[in-house]
mmCIF file of C-alpha atoms in Angstrom:
data_model
loop_
_atom_site.group_PDB
_atom_site.id
_atom_site.type_symbol
_atom_site.label_atom_id
_atom_site.label_comp_id
_atom_site.label_asym_id
_atom_site.label_seq_id
_atom_site.Cartn_x
_atom_site.Cartn_y
_atom_site.Cartn_z
ATOM 1 C CA MET A 1 -0.774 -161.039 -25.874
ATOM 2 C CA THR A 2 3.039 -161.036 -25.076
ATOM 3 C CA THR A 3 4.458 -157.904 -23.853
ATOM 4 C CA SER A 4 8.109 -156.738 -22.115
ATOM 5 C CA ALA A 5 8.232 -154.479 -19.268
ATOM 6 C CA ASP A 6 11.789 -154.335 -18.905
ATOM 7 C CA ASN A 7 15.103 -155.345 -20.306
ATOM 8 C CA ALA A 8 15.320 -158.301 -18.475
ATOM 9 C CA THR A 9 12.191 -160.084 -20.461
ATOM 10 C CA LEU A 10 13.619 -158.854 -23.406
ATOM 11 C CA THR A 11 13.302 -161.839 -25.812
ATOM 12 C CA PRO A 12 12.928 -163.101 -29.591
ATOM 13 C CA ALA A 13 9.162 -164.087 -28.837
ATOM 14 C CA LEU A 14 8.252 -160.336 -28.465
ATOM 15 C CA PHE A 15 9.088 -159.802 -32.315
ATOM 16 C CA SER A 16 7.508 -162.861 -33.740
ATOM 17 C CA SER A 17 4.750 -162.371 -36.082
ATOM 18 C CA ALA A 18 2.772 -164.808 -33.819
ATOM 19 C CA ALA A 19 3.100 -162.666 -30.928
ATOM 20 C CA VAL A 20 0.743 -160.160 -32.756
ATOM 21 C CA SER A 21 -2.923 -160.433 -31.452
ATOM 22 C CA ARG A 22 -5.584 -160.786 -34.114
ATOM 23 C CA GLU A 23 -7.046 -157.617 -32.883
ATOM 24 C CA THR A 24 -3.764 -155.740 -33.318
ATOM 25 C CA ASP A 25 -3.645 -157.117 -36.912
ATOM 26 C CA GLU A 26 -6.830 -155.854 -37.675
ATOM 27 C CA ILE A 27 -6.520 -152.486 -36.071
ATOM 28 C CA ASN A 28 -3.061 -152.254 -38.281
ATOM 29 C CA LYS A 29 -5.247 -152.969 -41.542
ATOM 30 C CA ALA A 30 -8.146 -150.714 -40.525
ATOM 31 C CA VAL A 31 -5.267 -147.949 -39.995
ATOM 32 C CA ALA A 32 -3.233 -148.674 -43.511
ATOM 33 C CA ALA A 33 -6.751 -148.199 -45.007
ATOM 34 C CA LEU A 34 -7.515 -144.729 -43.672
ATOM 35 C CA VAL A 35 -3.873 -143.762 -44.420
ATOM 36 C CA ALA A 36 -4.369 -145.400 -48.353
ATOM 37 C CA GLN A 37 -7.588 -143.380 -48.346
ATOM 38 C CA ALA A 38 -6.385 -139.865 -47.293
ATOM 39 C CA PRO A 39 -4.768 -137.296 -49.366
ATOM 40 C CA ASP A 40 -0.816 -137.671 -49.458
ATOM 41 C CA PRO A 41 0.258 -135.046 -46.821
ATOM 42 C CA TRP A 42 3.389 -134.014 -48.350
ATOM 43 C CA SER A 43 1.382 -133.119 -51.578
ATOM 44 C CA MET A 44 0.149 -129.860 -49.718
ATOM 45 C CA THR A 45 1.323 -126.912 -47.431
ATOM 46 C CA ALA A 46 1.953 -127.895 -44.103
ATOM 47 C CA ALA A 47 -0.793 -125.663 -42.800
ATOM 48 C CA GLU A 48 -3.289 -127.620 -45.229
ATOM 49 C CA ALA A 49 -2.097 -130.849 -43.859
ATOM 50 C CA ARG A 50 -2.417 -129.660 -40.150
ATOM 51 C CA ALA A 51 -5.925 -128.629 -41.005
ATOM 52 C CA MET A 52 -6.610 -132.009 -42.432
ATOM 53 C CA ARG A 53 -5.403 -133.804 -39.745
ATOM 54 C CA GLU A 54 -7.754 -131.412 -37.574
ATOM 55 C CA ARG A 55 -10.399 -132.707 -39.084
ATOM 56 C CA GLY A 56 -9.739 -136.385 -38.481
ATOM 57 C CA GLU A 57 -8.865 -137.381 -41.944
ATOM 58 C CA GLY A 58 -6.187 -139.702 -42.079
ATOM 59 C CA PRO A 59 -5.283 -142.681 -39.559
ATOM 60 C CA PHE A 60 -5.742 -140.416 -36.306
ATOM 61 C CA PRO A 61 -9.642 -139.430 -35.241
ATOM 62 C CA VAL A 62 -10.499 -135.901 -34.280
ATOM 63 C CA ALA A 63 -9.087 -135.247 -30.847
ATOM 64 C CA PRO A 64 -11.677 -133.541 -28.587
ATOM 65 C CA VAL A 65 -10.406 -130.566 -26.244
ATOM 66 C CA SER A 66 -11.123 -131.161 -22.591
ATOM 67 C CA PRO A 67 -13.567 -128.784 -21.100
ATOM 68 C CA ARG A 68 -11.184 -129.296 -17.843
ATOM 69 C CA ALA A 69 -8.329 -127.790 -19.716
ATOM 70 C CA ARG A 70 -7.254 -124.199 -19.306
ATOM 71 C CA ASP A 71 -4.479 -122.298 -21.151
ATOM 72 C CA ILE A 72 -1.967 -119.664 -20.024
ATOM 73 C CA GLU A 73 1.133 -117.902 -21.735
ATOM 74 C CA ILE A 74 4.782 -117.627 -20.631
ATOM 75 C CA ASP A 75 7.149 -115.454 -22.274
ATOM 76 C CA GLY A 76 9.527 -117.539 -24.708
ATOM 77 C CA PRO A 77 12.455 -116.977 -27.182
ATOM 78 C CA GLY A 78 10.428 -116.691 -30.226
ATOM 79 C CA GLY A 79 7.151 -114.766 -28.484
ATOM 80 C CA LYS A 80 4.622 -116.147 -26.087
ATOM 81 C CA ILE A 81 4.494 -119.643 -25.730
ATOM 82 C CA SER A 82 0.981 -121.405 -24.914
ATOM 83 C CA LEU A 83 0.679 -124.137 -22.405
ATOM 84 C CA HIS A 84 -2.247 -126.306 -22.322
ATOM 85 C CA ILE A 85 -2.909 -127.580 -18.535
ATOM 86 C CA ILE A 86 -5.162 -130.251 -17.448
ATOM 87 C CA GLU A 87 -5.042 -130.583 -13.614
ATOM 88 C CA PRO A 88 -6.352 -133.478 -11.490
ATOM 89 C CA GLU A 89 -10.092 -133.139 -10.260
ATOM 90 C CA GLY A 90 -9.200 -131.193 -6.952
ATOM 91 C CA GLY A 91 -6.827 -128.850 -8.389
ATOM 92 C CA LYS A 92 -3.453 -128.740 -6.545
ATOM 93 C CA ALA A 93 -4.647 -130.358 -3.861
ATOM 94 C CA ALA A 94 -4.556 -133.716 -5.255
ATOM 95 C CA ALA A 95 -1.968 -133.219 -7.632
ATOM 96 C CA LYS A 96 1.121 -135.695 -6.746
ATOM 97 C CA GLY A 97 3.060 -133.940 -9.271
ATOM 98 C CA VAL A 98 3.648 -132.451 -12.712
ATOM 99 C CA TYR A 99 4.227 -133.570 -15.655
ATOM 100 C CA LEU A 100 5.898 -131.394 -19.024
ATOM 101 C CA HIS A 101 3.888 -132.955 -21.723
ATOM 102 C CA ILE A 102 5.589 -132.484 -25.351
ATOM 103 C CA HIS A 103 3.274 -133.626 -28.075
ATOM 104 C CA GLY A 104 4.120 -135.542 -31.283
ATOM 105 C CA GLY A 105 4.008 -134.762 -34.997
ATOM 106 C CA GLY A 106 6.983 -134.823 -36.526
ATOM 107 C CA TRP A 107 7.826 -131.530 -35.478
ATOM 108 C CA VAL A 108 5.500 -130.368 -38.139
ATOM 109 C CA PHE A 109 2.116 -131.445 -36.814
ATOM 110 C CA GLY A 110 0.116 -131.880 -33.770
ATOM 111 C CA GLY A 111 -0.502 -129.500 -31.120
ATOM 112 C CA ALA A 112 -0.968 -129.244 -27.325
ATOM 113 C CA ALA A 113 -4.776 -129.625 -27.380
ATOM 114 C CA GLN A 114 -4.536 -132.711 -29.450
ATOM 115 C CA GLN A 115 -3.719 -135.394 -26.672
ATOM 116 C CA ASP A 116 -6.615 -134.135 -23.596
ATOM 117 C CA SER A 117 -7.737 -138.033 -23.263
ATOM 118 C CA LEU A 118 -4.326 -139.113 -22.854
ATOM 119 C CA LEU A 119 -3.656 -136.169 -20.221
ATOM 120 C CA GLU A 120 -6.939 -136.525 -18.667
ATOM 121 C CA ARG A 121 -6.307 -140.243 -17.764
ATOM 122 C CA LEU A 122 -2.667 -139.001 -16.115
ATOM 123 C CA ALA A 123 -4.515 -136.440 -14.214
ATOM 124 C CA ASP A 124 -6.941 -138.805 -12.554
ATOM 125 C CA LYS A 125 -4.974 -142.205 -12.578
ATOM 126 C CA CYS A 126 -1.689 -140.828 -11.366
ATOM 127 C CA GLY A 127 -2.653 -137.631 -9.952
ATOM 128 C CA LEU A 128 -0.396 -135.396 -12.274
ATOM 129 C CA ALA A 129 -0.964 -132.025 -13.311
ATOM 130 C CA CYS A 130 -0.160 -132.084 -16.932
ATOM 131 C CA ILE A 131 1.009 -129.078 -19.022
ATOM 132 C CA SER A 132 1.364 -129.513 -22.966
ATOM 133 C CA VAL A 133 3.828 -127.062 -24.648
ATOM 134 C CA GLU A 134 2.606 -125.429 -27.828
ATOM 135 C CA TYR A 135 6.028 -125.244 -29.315
ATOM 136 C CA ARG A 136 6.640 -123.550 -32.803
ATOM 137 C CA LEU A 137 6.214 -125.965 -35.594
ATOM 138 C CA ALA A 138 8.839 -126.503 -38.731
ATOM 139 C CA PRO A 139 9.037 -125.768 -41.700
ATOM 140 C CA GLU A 140 7.904 -122.210 -40.510
ATOM 141 C CA HIS A 141 9.954 -122.450 -37.803
ATOM 142 C CA PRO A 142 12.709 -124.788 -38.333
ATOM 143 C CA TYR A 143 15.331 -126.129 -35.770
ATOM 144 C CA PRO A 144 16.096 -125.002 -33.119
ATOM 145 C CA ALA A 145 13.019 -123.353 -32.551
ATOM 146 C CA ALA A 146 11.004 -126.406 -31.132
ATOM 147 C CA PRO A 147 13.605 -127.304 -28.506
ATOM 148 C CA ASP A 148 14.242 -123.603 -27.719
ATOM 149 C CA ASP A 149 10.833 -123.524 -26.818
ATOM 150 C CA CYS A 150 10.776 -126.751 -24.747
ATOM 151 C CA GLU A 151 13.693 -125.802 -23.026
ATOM 152 C CA ALA A 152 12.073 -122.270 -21.790
ATOM 153 C CA ALA A 153 8.827 -123.943 -20.935
ATOM 154 C CA ALA A 154 10.994 -126.610 -18.523
ATOM 155 C CA LEU A 155 13.005 -123.712 -17.093
ATOM 156 C CA TRP A 156 9.834 -121.770 -16.346
ATOM 157 C CA LEU A 157 8.112 -124.809 -14.754
ATOM 158 C CA THR A 158 11.018 -125.464 -12.239
ATOM 159 C CA ARG A 159 10.365 -121.994 -11.186
ATOM 160 C CA ASN A 160 6.595 -122.063 -10.908
ATOM 161 C CA ALA A 161 5.957 -125.798 -10.301
ATOM 162 C CA ALA A 162 4.503 -125.057 -6.619
ATOM 163 C CA ASP A 163 1.606 -123.548 -8.455
ATOM 164 C CA PHE A 164 0.363 -127.068 -9.879
ATOM 165 C CA ALA A 165 1.681 -129.383 -6.847
ATOM 166 C CA ASP A 166 4.151 -130.263 -4.144
ATOM 167 C CA GLY A 167 5.373 -133.451 -5.616
ATOM 168 C CA PRO A 168 8.101 -134.236 -8.407
ATOM 169 C CA LEU A 169 8.242 -133.006 -12.043
ATOM 170 C CA PHE A 170 8.087 -135.243 -14.906
ATOM 171 C CA ILE A 171 8.503 -134.968 -18.608
ATOM 172 C CA GLY A 172 7.790 -136.878 -21.450
ATOM 173 C CA GLY A 173 5.773 -137.112 -24.960
ATOM 174 C CA GLU A 174 5.190 -139.472 -28.071
ATOM 175 C CA SER A 175 7.355 -139.525 -31.401
ATOM 176 C CA ALA A 176 8.744 -135.921 -31.829
ATOM 177 C CA GLY A 177 7.785 -135.260 -28.281
ATOM 178 C CA GLY A 178 10.230 -137.981 -27.004
ATOM 179 C CA HIS A 179 13.066 -136.465 -29.066
ATOM 180 C CA LEU A 180 12.169 -133.026 -27.751
ATOM 181 C CA SER A 181 11.848 -134.320 -24.355
ATOM 182 C CA ALA A 182 15.235 -135.802 -24.334
ATOM 183 C CA VAL A 183 16.908 -133.258 -25.990
ATOM 184 C CA THR A 184 15.361 -130.813 -23.282
ATOM 185 C CA LEU A 185 16.779 -132.938 -20.630
ATOM 186 C CA LEU A 186 20.165 -132.647 -22.072
ATOM 187 C CA ARG A 187 20.286 -128.678 -22.299
ATOM 188 C CA LEU A 188 19.114 -128.491 -18.918
ATOM 189 C CA LYS A 189 21.869 -130.538 -17.474
ATOM 190 C CA GLN A 190 24.512 -129.301 -20.008
ATOM 191 C CA ARG A 191 23.616 -125.691 -20.068
ATOM 192 C CA HIS A 192 22.001 -124.912 -16.852
ATOM 193 C CA GLY A 193 23.498 -127.761 -14.275
ATOM 194 C CA MET A 194 19.964 -128.750 -13.706
ATOM 195 C CA THR A 195 18.308 -132.154 -13.185
ATOM 196 C CA PRO A 196 14.980 -131.110 -11.971
ATOM 197 C CA PHE A 197 12.969 -134.080 -13.633
ATOM 198 C CA LYS A 198 12.782 -137.443 -11.472
ATOM 199 C CA ALA A 199 11.407 -139.445 -14.433
ATOM 200 C CA ALA A 200 10.857 -139.414 -18.041
ATOM 201 C CA ASN A 201 8.090 -141.047 -20.058
ATOM 202 C CA LEU A 202 9.488 -141.265 -23.595
ATOM 203 C CA THR A 203 7.202 -143.071 -26.026
ATOM 204 C CA PHE A 204 7.886 -144.455 -29.391
ATOM 205 C CA GLY A 205 10.444 -141.526 -29.865
ATOM 206 C CA CYS A 206 12.947 -140.575 -32.646
ATOM 207 C CA PHE A 207 16.444 -140.285 -31.134
ATOM 208 C CA ASP A 208 18.642 -140.307 -34.195
ATOM 209 C CA MET A 209 18.059 -137.735 -37.263
ATOM 210 C CA GLY A 210 19.949 -140.017 -39.374
ATOM 211 C CA MET A 211 17.823 -142.949 -39.136
ATOM 212 C CA THR A 212 18.426 -145.905 -37.375
ATOM 213 C CA PRO A 213 18.479 -149.363 -39.127
ATOM 214 C CA SER A 214 15.049 -150.107 -38.614
ATOM 215 C CA MET A 215 13.572 -146.766 -39.913
ATOM 216 C CA ARG A 216 15.775 -146.986 -42.769
ATOM 217 C CA ALA A 217 14.861 -150.153 -43.894
ATOM 218 C CA PHE A 218 11.123 -149.844 -43.040
ATOM 219 C CA GLY A 219 9.843 -148.338 -46.353
ATOM 220 C CA ASP A 220 6.221 -147.849 -46.775
ATOM 221 C CA THR A 221 5.336 -151.049 -45.081
ATOM 222 C CA GLY A 222 2.942 -149.010 -42.875
ATOM 223 C CA PRO A 223 0.463 -148.818 -41.356
ATOM 224 C CA THR A 224 1.921 -145.222 -40.340
ATOM 225 C CA LEU A 225 5.055 -143.516 -40.498
ATOM 226 C CA SER A 226 6.931 -144.679 -43.645
ATOM 227 C CA THR A 227 10.890 -144.092 -44.195
ATOM 228 C CA ARG A 228 9.592 -141.509 -46.805
ATOM 229 C CA ASP A 229 7.809 -139.430 -43.672
ATOM 230 C CA VAL A 230 10.488 -139.379 -41.882
ATOM 231 C CA ALA A 231 12.745 -137.915 -44.268
ATOM 232 C CA HIS A 232 10.204 -134.989 -45.169
ATOM 233 C CA PHE A 233 9.728 -134.449 -41.674
ATOM 234 C CA ARG A 234 13.600 -134.239 -41.175
ATOM 235 C CA GLN A 235 13.909 -131.931 -44.198
ATOM 236 C CA SER A 236 11.123 -129.495 -42.888
ATOM 237 C CA PHE A 237 12.842 -129.575 -39.331
ATOM 238 C CA ILE A 238 16.498 -129.370 -39.816
ATOM 239 C CA PRO A 239 18.211 -127.073 -41.791
ATOM 240 C CA GLU A 240 20.366 -128.247 -44.648
ATOM 241 C CA GLY A 241 23.765 -128.894 -44.103
ATOM 242 C CA THR A 242 23.317 -129.869 -40.326
ATOM 243 C CA ASP A 243 25.198 -132.248 -38.693
ATOM 244 C CA LEU A 244 22.714 -134.961 -37.782
ATOM 245 C CA SER A 245 24.944 -136.568 -35.391
ATOM 246 C CA ASP A 246 24.818 -133.464 -32.960
ATOM 247 C CA PRO A 247 23.596 -134.500 -29.770
ATOM 248 C CA ASP A 248 21.087 -131.665 -29.515
ATOM 249 C CA ILE A 249 19.451 -132.879 -32.746
ATOM 250 C CA SER A 250 20.263 -136.533 -32.381
ATOM 251 C CA PRO A 251 20.308 -137.378 -28.536
ATOM 252 C CA LEU A 252 21.417 -140.833 -29.126
ATOM 253 C CA TYR A 253 24.879 -139.742 -29.616
ATOM 254 C CA ALA A 254 24.742 -137.300 -26.294
ATOM 255 C CA ASP A 255 26.302 -138.349 -22.925
ATOM 256 C CA LEU A 256 23.656 -139.414 -21.279
ATOM 257 C CA GLY A 257 25.056 -139.700 -17.726
ATOM 258 C CA GLY A 258 23.106 -138.361 -14.961
ATOM 259 C CA LEU A 259 19.724 -138.346 -16.567
ATOM 260 C CA PRO A 260 16.569 -139.614 -14.682
ATOM 261 C CA ASP A 261 14.470 -142.787 -14.499
ATOM 262 C CA ALA A 262 13.127 -143.088 -17.918
ATOM 263 C CA LEU A 263 10.725 -145.302 -19.585
ATOM 264 C CA PHE A 264 10.755 -146.328 -23.221
ATOM 265 C CA VAL A 265 7.290 -147.766 -24.804
ATOM 266 C CA VAL A 266 7.474 -148.999 -28.399
ATOM 267 C CA GLY A 267 5.668 -151.296 -30.765
ATOM 268 C CA THR A 268 7.250 -153.920 -33.275
ATOM 269 C CA ARG A 269 5.816 -152.788 -36.238
ATOM 270 C CA ASP A 270 6.872 -148.996 -35.933
ATOM 271 C CA GLY A 271 10.311 -147.835 -38.296
ATOM 272 C CA LEU A 272 11.360 -146.085 -34.998
ATOM 273 C CA LEU A 273 12.037 -149.569 -33.198
ATOM 274 C CA ASP A 274 15.677 -149.221 -33.169
ATOM 275 C CA ASP A 275 15.576 -145.769 -31.875
ATOM 276 C CA SER A 276 14.062 -146.910 -28.402
ATOM 277 C CA LEU A 277 16.195 -150.163 -28.407
ATOM 278 C CA PHE A 278 18.945 -148.384 -28.728
ATOM 279 C CA MET A 279 18.075 -145.428 -26.638
ATOM 280 C CA HIS A 280 17.367 -147.761 -23.521
ATOM 281 C CA ALA A 281 20.697 -149.824 -23.946
ATOM 282 C CA ARG A 282 22.302 -146.403 -24.058
ATOM 283 C CA TRP A 283 20.235 -144.709 -20.798
ATOM 284 C CA LEU A 284 21.478 -147.796 -18.989
ATOM 285 C CA ALA A 285 25.027 -147.919 -20.030
ATOM 286 C CA ALA A 286 25.108 -144.489 -18.785
ATOM 287 C CA GLY A 287 24.653 -145.464 -15.624
ATOM 288 C CA ASN A 288 20.841 -144.528 -15.432
ATOM 289 C CA THR A 289 17.568 -146.799 -14.584
ATOM 290 C CA ALA A 290 15.249 -147.689 -17.557
ATOM 291 C CA GLU A 291 12.442 -149.426 -18.132
ATOM 292 C CA LEU A 292 11.548 -150.803 -21.851
ATOM 293 C CA GLY A 293 8.384 -151.810 -22.901
ATOM 294 C CA ILE A 294 7.869 -153.530 -26.360
ATOM 295 C CA TYR A 295 4.522 -154.332 -28.046
ATOM 296 C CA PRO A 296 4.253 -156.996 -30.801
ATOM 297 C CA GLY A 297 2.408 -155.666 -33.827
ATOM 298 C CA GLY A 298 2.413 -152.069 -32.114
ATOM 299 C CA ALA A 299 2.656 -149.383 -34.909
ATOM 300 C CA HIS A 300 3.922 -145.727 -34.815
ATOM 301 C CA GLY A 301 1.100 -144.020 -32.729
ATOM 302 C CA PHE A 302 -0.545 -146.867 -31.596
ATOM 303 C CA ILE A 303 -1.487 -146.113 -28.405
ATOM 304 C CA ALA A 304 -4.035 -143.883 -30.009
ATOM 305 C CA PHE A 305 -5.861 -146.802 -31.656
ATOM 306 C CA PRO A 306 -8.664 -148.387 -29.219
ATOM 307 C CA GLY A 307 -7.818 -151.998 -28.097
ATOM 308 C CA ALA A 308 -6.144 -154.493 -25.905
ATOM 309 C CA LEU A 309 -2.516 -153.484 -26.926
ATOM 310 C CA ALA A 310 -2.799 -149.758 -26.178
ATOM 311 C CA GLU A 311 -4.349 -150.433 -23.107
ATOM 312 C CA ALA A 312 -1.526 -152.416 -21.632
ATOM 313 C CA ALA A 313 1.024 -149.890 -22.783
ATOM 314 C CA LEU A 314 -1.095 -147.092 -21.203
ATOM 315 C CA ALA A 315 -1.215 -149.258 -17.970
ATOM 316 C CA GLN A 316 2.671 -149.485 -18.361
ATOM 317 C CA ILE A 317 2.901 -145.593 -18.369
ATOM 318 C CA ASP A 318 0.501 -145.539 -15.357
ATOM 319 C CA ARG A 319 2.362 -147.582 -13.350
ATOM 320 C CA PHE A 320 5.721 -145.930 -14.468
ATOM 321 C CA PHE A 321 4.136 -142.636 -12.848
ATOM 322 C CA GLN A 322 2.836 -144.138 -10.252
ATOM 323 C CA SER A 323 5.954 -145.669 -8.934
ATOM 324 C CA HIS A 324 7.709 -142.569 -8.926
ATOM 325 C CA THR A 325 5.045 -140.386 -6.893
#
């Protein structure tokens, strides 16, 4: 299997069909079949679609809640914000840092307690106290509700991190969580003059709400996240008439100077491929340090589908955190 661990090894071979393993191809076919069999999430209300996902109806399996998890509430701009916490075995004494995690789901789906296996892995392999944000979801709570909640959670963490670990702070998430992580970093820098996070883990994020070329051209080739899906997510999240090039909405257009080290991970069969390629390049051009992982054949969300490709990407994420603690 061919992968790219950094920009120095970004080669055309990574994007060739010959680079896609048989296992990855079979996983993609199986996921596509699950998508085809599931009800169209856009034919129902957001609440109904969320319930369907929570039952495991669709490409993503039911996400068990960790027995190690606990939840607390903090004050937020729209009421209480729940924080879902998974710590290393041994608690603060074993923690090497704190990870503010922001879940994916297109700003419409998902939840803070739906990535516990991933957060347990980071707690155990990297010694991170993981805190996942239960931000408000669209369309009930459109922009700027979600970034407002994530900003509030990040500010709270800067004041309370010592309760979880004496080490550095990290931020990151997947898909919409990658987007909200980047927006949060920019808000802290621009609104508060703060750069409290040592590094950012931005996994197959959406950084341009106007759609990058790969997302516009992707269509319904699947197996996950079609161009139609992104259009629906955007319509749910962003009020009509909003400037999609506003950096608070599309961080690809922001002044990215002075941001922390970042890891961008994406698969080549993801409509958001260009988002990571472009954001990685702009991160470097702004004078920051950035690492890029390209995974041949990886569909959107591929780290959730067990196999060698997912393990390789998760191992790169592990190494990234370990190198910064």
